[in-house]
XYZ file of C-alpha atoms in Angstrom:
760
model
C 0.000 0.000 0.000
C 3.046 2.261 -0.414
C 2.534 3.378 -4.020
C -0.533 5.522 -4.808
C -0.025 5.079 -8.565
C -0.442 1.314 -8.256
C -3.526 1.816 -6.121
C -5.010 4.199 -8.677
C -4.328 1.644 -11.403
C -5.977 -1.071 -9.337
C -8.916 1.244 -8.639
C -9.361 1.908 -12.367
C -9.207 -1.817 -13.182
C -11.772 -2.700 -10.502
C -14.145 0.020 -11.700
C -13.676 -0.807 -15.386
C -14.070 -4.579 -15.121
C -16.946 -4.388 -12.645
C -19.016 -2.084 -14.805
C -18.281 -4.116 -17.920
C -19.780 -7.145 -16.170
C -22.646 -5.116 -14.709
C -23.595 -3.731 -18.126
C -23.091 -7.066 -19.895
C -25.586 -8.771 -17.618
C -27.809 -5.726 -17.875
C -28.118 -6.495 -21.577
C -28.964 -10.103 -20.677
C -31.699 -8.859 -18.337
C -33.201 -6.821 -21.174
C -33.045 -9.849 -23.474
C -34.380 -12.405 -20.983
C -36.928 -10.405 -19.009
C -40.321 -12.095 -18.622
C -42.154 -11.224 -21.868
C -45.227 -9.031 -21.806
C -47.587 -10.737 -24.265
C -49.255 -8.557 -26.860
C -52.415 -10.602 -26.298
C -53.610 -12.965 -23.583
C -56.238 -15.266 -25.086
C -58.463 -18.116 -23.994
C -58.270 -21.615 -25.492
C -60.860 -20.657 -28.124
C -58.893 -17.547 -29.153
C -60.938 -14.903 -27.329
C -58.755 -11.924 -26.372
C -58.889 -11.442 -22.606
C -56.514 -8.496 -22.346
C -53.505 -6.963 -24.081
C -49.977 -5.696 -23.404
C -51.410 -2.184 -23.091
C -53.764 -3.419 -20.388
C -50.882 -4.989 -18.448
C -48.766 -1.824 -18.733
C -51.690 0.382 -17.760
C -52.333 -1.932 -14.806
C -48.712 -1.486 -13.770
C -49.212 2.293 -13.943
C -52.328 1.999 -11.766
C -50.329 -0.020 -9.231
C -47.616 2.649 -9.294
C -50.127 5.451 -8.811
C -51.469 4.037 -5.529
C -47.932 3.686 -4.158
C -46.679 0.577 -5.936
C -43.999 -0.958 -3.735
C -45.245 1.110 -0.799
C -48.426 -1.007 -0.520
C -47.535 -4.685 -0.370
C -44.802 -5.956 -2.649
C -44.206 -7.496 -6.064
C -41.486 -10.155 -6.472
C -40.621 -9.537 -2.806
C -39.719 -5.858 -3.179
C -41.788 -3.300 -1.329
C -43.752 -2.827 1.887
C -44.608 -5.474 4.478
C -48.096 -4.929 5.917
C -50.118 -5.974 2.868
C -49.197 -9.270 1.138
C -46.722 -9.845 -1.596
C -49.263 -9.673 -4.388
C -47.444 -12.157 -6.604
C -47.238 -14.785 -3.863
C -50.830 -14.061 -2.842
C -52.189 -14.213 -6.416
C -50.308 -17.404 -7.239
C -51.569 -19.276 -4.197
C -55.163 -18.087 -4.574
C -55.134 -19.012 -8.266
C -53.846 -22.496 -7.398
C -56.518 -23.072 -4.759
C -59.239 -21.900 -7.153
C -58.082 -24.324 -9.842
C -57.758 -27.240 -7.409
C -61.199 -26.541 -6.001
C -62.758 -26.367 -9.478
C -61.166 -29.681 -10.466
C -62.120 -31.364 -7.186
C -65.766 -30.393 -7.630
C -65.758 -31.534 -11.268
C -63.918 -34.831 -10.703
C -64.955 -35.841 -7.183
C -68.069 -33.798 -6.451
C -66.543 -32.147 -3.350
C -64.426 -29.089 -2.568
C -60.660 -29.601 -2.598
C -60.310 -29.489 1.185
C -62.920 -32.278 1.561
C -61.392 -34.913 -0.744
C -58.860 -37.550 0.361
C -55.121 -36.982 0.548
C -54.585 -39.333 -2.391
C -57.047 -37.386 -4.521
C -55.386 -34.122 -3.510
C -51.992 -35.483 -4.595
C -53.390 -36.396 -8.012
C -54.781 -32.902 -8.489
C -51.584 -31.238 -7.259
C -49.564 -33.152 -9.848
C -52.030 -32.087 -12.511
C -51.855 -28.483 -11.274
C -48.070 -28.333 -11.596
C -48.241 -29.537 -15.189
C -51.006 -27.056 -15.948
C -49.575 -23.982 -14.318
C -45.852 -24.428 -15.006
C -46.204 -25.080 -18.733
C -45.124 -22.034 -20.720
C -47.899 -21.352 -23.212
C -46.407 -18.081 -24.464
C -45.723 -18.112 -28.227
C -42.799 -15.761 -28.984
C -43.701 -15.829 -32.676
C -47.172 -14.373 -32.246
C -46.377 -12.827 -28.828
C -49.560 -14.442 -27.552
C -50.164 -16.147 -24.204
C -52.917 -18.747 -24.184
C -54.796 -19.708 -21.023
C -56.831 -22.825 -20.415
C -60.502 -22.526 -19.534
C -59.904 -23.087 -15.815
C -57.160 -20.433 -15.691
C -59.494 -17.986 -17.419
C -62.057 -18.675 -14.684
C -59.387 -18.178 -12.014
C -58.340 -14.908 -13.619
C -61.901 -13.573 -13.644
C -62.418 -14.616 -10.033
C -59.201 -12.985 -8.833
C -59.712 -9.880 -10.902
C -62.998 -9.308 -9.095
C -61.400 -10.186 -5.746
C -58.587 -7.599 -6.057
C -60.994 -5.001 -7.457
C -63.016 -5.490 -4.264
C -59.974 -5.188 -1.993
C -58.838 -1.934 -3.600
C -62.410 -0.714 -4.087
C -65.254 -0.565 -1.581
C -66.563 -4.127 -1.270
C -67.946 -4.221 2.263
C -67.197 -7.944 2.558
C -63.493 -7.071 2.388
C -63.522 -4.389 5.108
C -61.768 -6.550 7.713
C -59.098 -7.809 5.320
C -58.611 -4.352 3.850
C -58.030 -2.969 7.340
C -55.531 -5.717 8.121
C -53.676 -4.802 4.925
C -53.751 -1.072 5.849
C -55.437 -0.288 2.528
C -57.973 2.519 2.469
C -61.443 1.948 1.056
C -61.590 3.100 -2.564
C -57.807 3.169 -2.836
C -58.586 2.867 -6.549
C -61.720 4.856 -7.200
C -62.288 3.683 -10.795
C -63.328 -0.023 -10.955
C -61.985 -0.238 -14.519
C -58.529 0.773 -13.261
C -58.744 -1.798 -10.476
C -59.375 -4.494 -13.093
C -56.362 -3.301 -15.071
C -54.180 -3.669 -11.967
C -55.469 -7.241 -11.624
C -54.115 -7.914 -15.125
C -50.701 -6.648 -14.037
C -50.884 -8.883 -10.933
C -51.656 -11.835 -13.212
C -48.627 -11.162 -15.421
C -46.274 -10.690 -12.445
C -47.455 -13.953 -10.820
C -47.398 -15.806 -14.180
C -43.684 -14.971 -14.393
C -43.218 -16.484 -10.917
C -44.485 -19.961 -11.850
C -44.132 -20.467 -15.605
C -40.911 -22.195 -16.607
C -38.449 -20.239 -18.696
C -38.152 -21.651 -22.233
C -35.792 -24.618 -22.174
C -35.448 -24.576 -18.365
C -37.195 -26.135 -15.380
C -37.297 -22.985 -13.243
C -39.604 -19.989 -13.490
C -38.619 -16.523 -14.682
C -38.133 -15.576 -11.012
C -36.087 -18.694 -10.237
C -39.044 -20.402 -8.531
C -39.671 -17.492 -6.169
C -41.979 -17.308 -4.196
C -41.659 -20.715 -2.556
C -44.945 -22.619 -2.748
C -44.920 -26.421 -2.831
C -48.427 -26.464 -4.239
C -47.193 -25.296 -7.657
C -43.712 -26.794 -7.544
C -41.932 -23.575 -6.591
C -39.182 -25.133 -4.517
C -35.547 -24.221 -3.872
C -33.213 -25.316 -6.665
C -29.750 -26.826 -6.550
C -28.324 -23.537 -7.857
C -29.510 -21.770 -4.712
C -27.730 -24.323 -2.526
C -24.566 -24.334 -4.653
C -24.070 -20.584 -4.795
C -24.926 -20.167 -1.120
C -22.093 -22.525 -0.248
C -19.787 -20.794 -2.694
C -20.616 -17.366 -1.263
C -19.681 -18.531 2.238
C -16.369 -19.859 0.930
C -15.717 -16.530 -0.800
C -16.527 -14.718 2.458
C -14.109 -16.826 4.493
C -11.389 -16.478 1.861
C -11.821 -12.712 1.772
C -11.697 -12.462 5.550
C -8.523 -14.525 5.634
C -6.767 -12.402 3.008
C -7.773 -9.120 4.626
C -6.777 -10.392 8.075
C -3.334 -11.295 6.719
C -3.040 -7.868 5.118
C -4.078 -6.064 8.318
C -1.559 -8.086 10.332
C 1.201 -6.977 7.962
C 0.231 -3.299 8.040
C -1.049 -2.929 11.598
C 1.665 -0.437 12.537
C 1.330 1.881 9.549
C -0.852 4.387 11.341
C 1.925 4.938 13.870
C 3.648 7.098 11.234
C 1.031 9.853 11.655
C 2.229 13.380 12.445
C 2.382 14.330 16.076
C -0.961 15.545 17.296
C -0.926 19.354 17.678
C -1.380 20.985 21.043
C -4.171 23.266 19.833
C -7.064 22.822 17.417
C -5.776 23.415 13.837
C -9.318 24.071 12.605
C -9.538 27.266 14.659
C -7.310 28.892 12.061
C -9.915 28.308 9.351
C -12.104 31.354 8.846
C -15.526 30.369 7.503
C -16.171 31.903 4.104
C -19.593 33.344 3.175
C -20.546 30.139 1.311
C -19.436 28.005 4.259
C -21.632 30.036 6.596
C -24.488 29.753 4.085
C -24.594 25.966 4.633
C -26.053 26.463 8.117
C -29.592 26.626 6.714
C -29.129 23.166 5.146
C -28.650 21.696 8.592
C -31.722 23.446 9.955
C -33.721 21.707 7.234
C -31.926 18.429 7.940
C -33.005 18.696 11.575
C -36.621 19.414 10.633
C -36.675 16.497 8.176
C -35.212 14.079 10.738
C -38.031 14.830 13.165
C -40.640 14.673 10.380
C -39.266 11.363 9.138
C -39.440 9.850 12.624
C -43.036 11.079 13.114
C -44.004 9.495 9.796
C -42.204 6.305 10.829
C -44.250 6.133 14.024
C -47.469 6.581 12.024
C -46.417 3.997 9.436
C -45.490 1.423 12.083
C -48.792 2.039 13.899
C -50.785 1.310 10.743
C -49.420 -2.231 11.081
C -51.533 -2.752 14.198
C -54.523 -0.481 13.623
C -54.884 -0.696 9.855
C -56.279 2.614 8.661
C -56.471 4.599 11.907
C -54.094 6.228 14.376
C -55.330 5.559 17.921
C -58.893 5.677 16.638
C -58.532 8.743 14.428
C -59.227 7.900 10.724
C -55.875 9.288 9.601
C -55.783 7.100 6.483
C -58.576 9.199 4.993
C -56.032 12.001 4.651
C -52.704 10.168 4.703
C -52.953 6.457 3.798
C -50.305 3.938 4.781
C -48.760 3.956 1.312
C -48.306 7.738 1.530
C -46.882 7.816 5.060
C -44.437 5.065 4.141
C -43.488 6.837 0.916
C -42.711 10.033 2.772
C -40.956 8.156 5.590
C -38.539 6.463 3.184
C -38.112 9.389 0.812
C -37.471 11.979 3.523
C -34.764 9.716 4.953
C -32.956 9.834 1.610
C -33.513 13.589 1.371
C -32.144 14.546 4.774
C -29.191 12.153 4.684
C -28.214 13.329 1.196
C -28.714 16.989 2.197
C -26.441 16.599 5.214
C -23.712 14.987 3.148
C -24.006 17.470 0.273
C -23.921 20.417 2.673
C -20.833 18.960 4.344
C -19.164 18.820 0.941
C -20.059 22.456 0.265
C -18.567 23.387 3.648
C -15.374 21.358 3.283
C -14.445 22.368 -0.283
C -13.641 26.036 0.538
C -12.226 24.998 3.918
C -9.593 22.867 2.169
C -8.366 25.670 -0.080
C -9.380 28.829 1.756
C -10.615 29.961 -1.655
C -14.075 31.423 -2.157
C -15.007 31.453 -5.872
C -17.068 34.325 -7.171
C -20.823 33.858 -6.613
C -20.199 30.694 -4.552
C -22.562 31.841 -1.807
C -25.218 32.649 -4.400
C -24.852 29.117 -5.803
C -25.156 27.564 -2.344
C -28.307 29.587 -1.619
C -29.837 28.833 -5.033
C -29.209 25.103 -4.582
C -30.876 25.287 -1.176
C -34.025 26.800 -2.698
C -34.026 24.097 -5.394
C -33.822 21.354 -2.751
C -36.762 22.852 -0.853
C -38.848 22.896 -4.032
C -37.917 19.282 -4.826
C -38.771 18.029 -1.333
C -42.054 19.920 -1.071
C -43.117 19.479 -4.690
C -42.491 15.733 -4.798
C -44.410 15.198 -1.543
C -47.411 17.166 -2.817
C -47.311 15.239 -6.094
C -47.303 11.931 -4.251
C -50.336 12.959 -2.216
C -52.230 13.811 -5.404
C -51.189 10.478 -6.938
C -52.229 8.244 -4.052
C -55.500 10.153 -3.732
C -56.084 9.163 -7.375
C -56.226 12.709 -8.696
C -53.724 12.230 -11.554
C -53.788 10.433 -14.886
C -51.148 7.919 -15.999
C -48.862 10.488 -17.646
C -49.229 13.172 -14.964
C -48.585 10.595 -12.271
C -45.368 9.427 -13.935
C -44.013 12.966 -14.261
C -45.229 14.675 -11.104
C -46.760 12.016 -8.848
C -45.623 8.605 -7.653
C -43.503 6.193 -9.685
C -44.220 3.369 -7.266
C -40.631 2.202 -6.846
C -39.236 2.146 -3.319
C -36.517 4.759 -2.647
C -37.126 6.399 -6.055
C -40.829 7.092 -5.625
C -40.737 10.721 -6.736
C -42.084 11.618 -10.187
C -39.760 11.886 -13.186
C -39.882 15.708 -13.236
C -38.602 15.810 -9.649
C -35.944 13.200 -10.474
C -34.639 15.345 -13.329
C -34.794 18.444 -11.130
C -32.765 16.664 -8.432
C -30.234 15.446 -11.001
C -29.745 19.029 -12.228
C -29.337 20.074 -8.588
C -26.601 17.452 -8.143
C -24.815 18.783 -11.218
C -24.929 22.278 -9.692
C -23.586 20.854 -6.422
C -20.727 19.183 -8.310
C -19.851 22.446 -10.063
C -19.846 24.350 -6.769
C -17.627 21.720 -5.170
C -15.170 21.484 -8.059
C -14.649 25.214 -8.580
C -13.887 25.679 -4.876
C -11.420 22.836 -4.725
C -9.558 23.386 -8.022
C -6.701 25.511 -6.539
C -5.787 22.668 -4.178
C -5.939 20.133 -7.012
C -3.226 21.999 -8.875
C -0.786 21.554 -5.992
C 1.548 18.557 -5.722
C 1.299 17.901 -1.992
C 0.245 14.686 -0.268
C -3.417 15.660 -0.129
C -3.740 15.873 -3.926
C -4.647 12.200 -4.273
C -7.241 12.543 -1.523
C -8.695 15.562 -3.297
C -8.892 13.637 -6.564
C -10.800 10.852 -4.807
C -13.043 13.521 -3.306
C -13.860 14.811 -6.798
C -14.216 11.294 -8.244
C -16.722 10.300 -5.540
C -18.597 13.583 -6.042
C -18.823 12.945 -9.792
C -20.057 9.406 -9.108
C -22.752 10.684 -6.725
C -23.971 13.019 -9.455
C -23.790 10.628 -12.407
C -25.147 7.487 -10.794
C -28.347 9.177 -9.749
C -29.018 9.399 -13.489
C -29.624 5.617 -13.452
C -33.028 6.497 -12.030
C -33.887 8.071 -15.382
C -33.197 4.924 -17.395
C -36.620 3.298 -17.200
C -39.823 4.602 -18.696
C -43.466 4.723 -17.730
C -44.181 1.397 -19.463
C -40.868 -0.390 -18.887
C -40.826 -4.094 -18.096
C -40.677 -4.475 -14.298
C -37.492 -6.587 -14.530
C -35.751 -3.781 -16.436
C -36.995 -1.086 -14.045
C -35.734 -3.135 -11.069
C -32.275 -3.459 -12.656
C -31.905 0.315 -12.925
C -33.614 0.996 -9.584
C -30.951 -0.968 -7.787
C -28.282 1.058 -9.541
C -29.694 4.003 -7.615
C -30.343 2.246 -4.310
C -27.230 0.082 -4.188
C -24.633 1.922 -6.275
C -25.693 5.494 -5.485
C -26.816 5.203 -1.861
C -24.862 2.188 -0.621
C -21.905 2.501 -3.013
C -20.517 5.877 -3.937
C -22.050 7.724 -1.015
C -20.040 5.275 1.111
C -16.884 6.228 -0.794
C -17.700 9.928 -0.415
C -18.223 9.434 3.320
C -14.865 7.663 3.662
C -13.101 10.524 1.878
C -14.885 13.211 3.911
C -13.977 11.520 7.194
C -10.358 11.270 6.050
C -10.429 14.993 5.226
C -11.767 15.815 8.648
C -9.060 13.887 10.483
C -6.222 15.116 8.251
C -7.316 18.733 8.649
C -7.349 18.199 12.399
C -3.778 16.825 12.051
C -4.904 13.547 13.595
C -3.949 11.529 10.522
C -0.957 11.730 8.253
C -2.156 12.913 4.817
C -0.170 10.335 2.871
C -1.331 7.473 5.061
C -4.925 8.692 4.941
C -4.800 8.898 1.141
C -3.424 5.396 0.771
C -5.901 4.028 3.275
C -8.866 5.658 1.490
C -7.731 4.310 -1.879
C -7.217 0.817 -0.503
C -10.531 0.810 1.395
C -12.385 2.023 -1.690
C -10.849 -0.710 -3.846
C -11.805 -3.392 -1.327
C -15.328 -2.033 -0.931
C -16.078 -1.582 -4.625
C -14.542 -4.959 -5.550
C -17.621 -6.562 -4.054
C -19.971 -3.614 -3.940
C -20.490 -2.945 -7.646
C -21.326 -6.485 -8.726
C -22.908 -7.121 -5.339
C -25.802 -5.084 -6.768
C -27.018 -8.329 -8.310
C -27.901 -9.860 -4.951
C -31.033 -7.685 -5.040
C -32.018 -9.196 -8.386
C -31.948 -12.965 -7.810
C -35.719 -13.277 -8.141
C -36.628 -10.218 -10.220
C -37.098 -11.875 -13.595
C -33.359 -12.151 -14.259
C -31.256 -14.984 -15.795
C -29.707 -17.636 -13.539
C -26.215 -16.182 -14.084
C -27.235 -13.205 -11.938
C -27.486 -15.640 -9.027
C -23.882 -16.766 -9.464
C -22.368 -13.309 -9.869
C -24.498 -11.632 -7.200
C -23.936 -14.256 -4.504
C -20.168 -14.339 -5.003
C -19.561 -10.604 -4.971
C -22.140 -9.701 -2.332
C -20.194 -11.964 0.039
C -17.120 -9.818 -0.615
C -19.094 -6.742 0.475
C -19.174 -8.133 4.004
C -15.400 -8.741 4.227
C -14.266 -5.181 5.119
C -17.173 -4.846 7.563
C -15.784 -7.710 9.655
C -12.776 -5.515 10.462
C -14.740 -2.329 10.990
C -14.043 -2.549 14.713
C -10.439 -1.537 13.959
C -11.733 1.741 12.545
C -14.034 2.239 15.531
C -11.208 1.658 18.019
C -8.936 3.974 16.051
C -11.548 6.749 16.168
C -12.049 6.162 19.883
C -8.308 6.513 20.505
C -8.307 9.732 18.499
C -11.011 11.196 20.747
C -8.702 10.747 23.767
C -5.408 12.066 22.361
C -5.570 15.758 23.354
C -7.945 17.861 25.487
C -8.982 20.061 22.536
C -10.307 17.012 20.669
C -13.076 16.787 23.276
C -14.697 19.689 21.433
C -15.343 17.182 18.606
C -16.396 14.388 20.929
C -19.915 13.942 19.580
C -19.070 13.957 15.877
C -16.347 11.393 16.609
C -18.742 9.316 18.719
C -21.111 9.329 15.749
C -18.283 8.006 13.566
C -17.688 5.241 16.133
C -21.418 4.413 16.107
C -21.319 4.285 12.299
C -18.622 1.630 12.503
C -20.751 -0.390 14.917
C -23.857 -0.174 12.721
C -21.788 -0.950 9.646
C -20.742 -4.190 11.297
C -24.149 -5.120 12.707
C -26.600 -3.577 10.247
C -24.777 -3.843 6.942
C -22.586 -6.810 7.879
C -24.444 -9.225 10.163
C -28.036 -8.349 9.288
C -27.082 -7.850 5.643
C -25.422 -11.244 5.309
C -28.350 -12.785 7.181
C -30.473 -12.247 4.065
C -27.864 -12.103 1.277
C -27.045 -15.782 0.584
C -29.343 -17.099 -2.172
C -31.001 -19.840 -0.120
C -31.631 -17.417 2.771
C -33.050 -14.716 0.536
C -35.232 -17.277 -1.248
C -37.199 -17.748 1.971
C -36.704 -14.246 3.431
C -37.171 -11.809 0.546
C -40.031 -9.523 1.460
C -40.135 -10.454 5.152
C -39.340 -8.229 8.146
C -35.726 -9.384 7.988
C -35.393 -6.856 5.145
C -36.397 -3.733 7.157
C -34.251 -5.160 9.972
C -31.252 -4.755 7.681
C -32.669 -1.583 6.120
C -33.188 0.342 9.372
C -29.840 -0.711 10.839
C -27.932 0.107 7.652
C -29.788 3.143 6.303
C -30.268 5.007 9.575
C -27.566 3.315 11.653
C -24.836 3.857 9.072
C -25.839 6.641 6.703
C -28.185 8.477 9.043
C -25.870 8.534 12.052
C -23.001 9.510 9.751
C -25.161 12.351 8.405
C -25.763 13.488 11.979
C -22.038 13.229 12.735
C -21.110 15.301 9.684
C -23.746 17.860 10.623
C -22.327 18.149 14.146
C -18.794 18.542 12.772
C -19.838 21.402 10.476
C -21.895 23.031 13.226
C -18.838 22.903 15.471
C -16.937 24.746 12.777
C -19.650 27.367 12.430
C -20.153 27.722 16.213
C -16.501 27.254 17.002
C -15.661 29.461 19.971
C -17.904 28.300 22.800
C -17.885 25.023 24.681
C -20.946 22.910 23.919
C -23.253 21.823 26.715
C -23.502 18.043 26.637
C -26.942 17.559 28.164
C -29.142 17.482 25.056
C -26.626 16.057 22.598
C -25.608 13.261 24.983
C -29.249 12.293 25.476
C -29.837 12.490 21.709
C -26.847 10.312 20.819
C -27.569 7.528 23.267
C -31.348 7.592 22.812
C -31.104 7.363 19.021
C -28.694 4.431 19.133
C -30.361 2.569 22.011
C -33.848 3.191 20.590
C -32.782 1.884 17.181
C -31.328 -1.245 18.769
C -34.504 -1.919 20.787
C -36.653 -1.388 17.695
C -34.633 -4.053 15.887
C -34.255 -6.620 18.662
C -37.707 -6.393 20.271
C -39.778 -6.270 17.100
C -38.313 -6.498 13.610
C -35.899 -9.378 14.290
C -38.345 -11.737 16.065
C -41.130 -10.963 13.551
C -38.746 -11.605 10.674
C -37.503 -14.890 12.124
C -41.038 -16.135 12.832
C -42.015 -15.205 9.285
C -39.004 -17.104 7.975
C -40.087 -20.252 9.808
C -43.580 -19.835 8.355
C -42.129 -19.289 4.894
C -39.985 -22.422 5.046
C -42.797 -24.583 6.442
C -45.775 -23.269 4.485
C -44.671 -20.830 1.807
C -44.122 -17.125 1.263
C -47.839 -16.527 0.763
C -48.517 -17.698 4.331
C -45.634 -15.752 5.922
C -47.101 -12.549 4.456
C -50.774 -13.393 4.926
C -53.210 -11.673 7.291
C -53.926 -15.116 8.757
C -50.339 -15.340 10.015
C -49.533 -11.674 10.618
C -52.690 -10.985 12.671
C -51.995 -13.660 15.288
C -51.864 -12.319 18.875
C -48.119 -12.993 19.170
C -47.348 -11.057 15.984
C -49.501 -8.139 17.126
C -47.711 -8.147 20.475
C -44.336 -8.036 18.739
C -45.473 -5.133 16.578
C -46.579 -3.278 19.718
C -43.140 -3.980 21.201
C -41.731 -1.468 18.724
C -43.316 1.180 20.914
C -40.442 1.025 23.422
C -37.647 1.446 20.918
C -39.584 3.883 18.748
C -40.371 6.142 21.724
C -36.775 6.272 22.934
C -35.588 6.820 19.361
C -38.126 9.608 18.761
C -37.180 11.371 21.997
C -33.555 11.238 20.862
C -34.356 12.979 17.589
C -36.358 15.655 19.433
C -33.379 16.197 21.759
C -31.138 16.532 18.697
C -33.472 19.169 17.271
C -33.484 21.053 20.588
C -29.672 20.983 20.626
C -29.368 22.306 17.060
C -31.903 25.060 17.752
C -29.942 25.833 20.900
C -26.800 26.509 18.871
C -28.656 29.318 17.110
C -30.296 30.672 20.276
C -27.400 30.170 22.662
C -28.698 27.596 25.129
C -26.571 24.743 23.727
C -23.219 26.275 24.615
C -21.553 28.038 27.523
C -21.309 31.662 26.500
C -18.388 32.611 28.721
C -16.299 29.469 28.226
C -14.182 28.760 25.143
C -12.553 25.685 23.627
C -9.219 27.511 23.829
C -8.496 30.515 26.031
C -6.427 32.271 23.376
C -8.949 31.879 20.573
C -9.489 35.067 18.634
C -12.984 36.090 17.628
C -13.669 35.189 13.969
C -10.021 34.318 13.387
């Protein structure tokens, strides 16, 4: 790790080869996605519905929240069923019942076990046979499947409409009455549900597995785990152990390198940095971050409560004004907004701090970008309300309403607006940092990585613009995970690593050369698994079997550096104790230590819990997913966003000593509350669902029959303890931040250093 040129070459090779493979298999996904038939016909040639009907049904599903109300192919929300698993099982039972009555004169559940076995064998042959003709692009259904389709189309129209017989079930699913006001649109969505479930059970041409690799598991139709799932699970574990061994050997060889750091200064080097006008202008970003954190937590409380009271909030009919799908949309989207805003604002603060150079109109650019972000946040939320309230047409919904895809729910207009905002952010960052880039000192390589990660953050958000309003779901999922995995989990992680290195080098707590080499090496290790690890989200999303092999192998490598994250945490803890002046940065550093912990537990342990193919086969779409999601998204990226915010605020309110009361309570409450939320509720619910999934099938693990048992309701109520502590922590954080502006969060007559000069 001595030569930065070799590391840069390795970095370029990793990036180049990884994206070649990612794009190559992207082409394969386009070519092998489950086909959308131009016509679905009965055995006598009658046209039942068309490709336009399926696409329009997908748009209807998107308009009501899409993946924010139940899930499709395991991706989405968790209160309502997975509609593909639910449809497939209900269709199977309808067919078996029809045959039992015709052949034996009794319902299916009344005939003998032997007779049931005969019909199950017949069902598998019937339902798994691929009757799609690629020549005519026509899918033919047998008479009994046509009957099942008509029955289920009416059933789902009732659930999403106002059928009074479905009131209890609708409440258990947290779906408002008349979620789809037009019955014709409800029927169109049923056609989309049919196509999505057809892809789950029909064998791919020339293969004996479905388009979704036999997901969801359901023995009734022959959807069982394949040998490939077992094989690549074993291989991924071997890859994990090999990676851990290699990295352990490397760490043992280089364990003393950090001892070459410069001697820690006696006084705070950052006190010599005079905030420029644009640096001071970032303060308003953190006010908005604070407001959004509290709002996100409030929406999270409401969303979690819908899981136990359906469409009300302690008796108040809140769903009439803010349905579950809307509260969950805002809860998830605001998390992305405030975390990204905190990180982007930190970048805008650090860039001039590095060079001491304030480009012309930099403050104007920072203020203009702030206004743009406010418009994007507010405008997208209003558009989503109009969409879910069914006040927009297909085209208006796509552009200004709700796209229906988790984490990228906002309409296309707002996506483009945000992308333009990121370009502006990149320009502001680059122009401020260019003078330092021209120098030849040790920090130049770190600055280049800073710019590279900033460019990646800007460009990779553009992946969210790659699908259209009528794109095949498999194609849309491929690009969606570019945004979620590569943008959020990938290059934001790199950016965070670089920013933290900048912070410690500017504080003279790390040697610049060592920090640069360490960042380059860490980035190479992370991206070696992280880029192609994107595929572990796509095992069962209508992709070829090769995705399983690539995704399982490289997603295992993602976990390798997280196993050693404790080294980073201990290093940061030691830093916090080196000199008295460092205590002024105690809480930002403690946040960085907490990030390391959550990286290990949330991204590492809970992530690998669901990543191996055989595990994900039974767990995809269960509460084990939000277990990982909450611990990784908030625990890692959220707490890091808070830490970066506190670091910048310390720079902007630099003279006075902070009072610890509110920030100490906030830090410990947020972390303890998050842990209780996970351990008391999400983890046990997820594990119980997994047992149900293995024993009975995914349809049962997500059903109201299973989820409304007294034990499951008790476990959902158990979230109250963790959620309350967590919420109080965020309120305390808000009080502390407000107190920095009003004066109650610091000691006015006490200073970090006695000889500090005002505004030096």
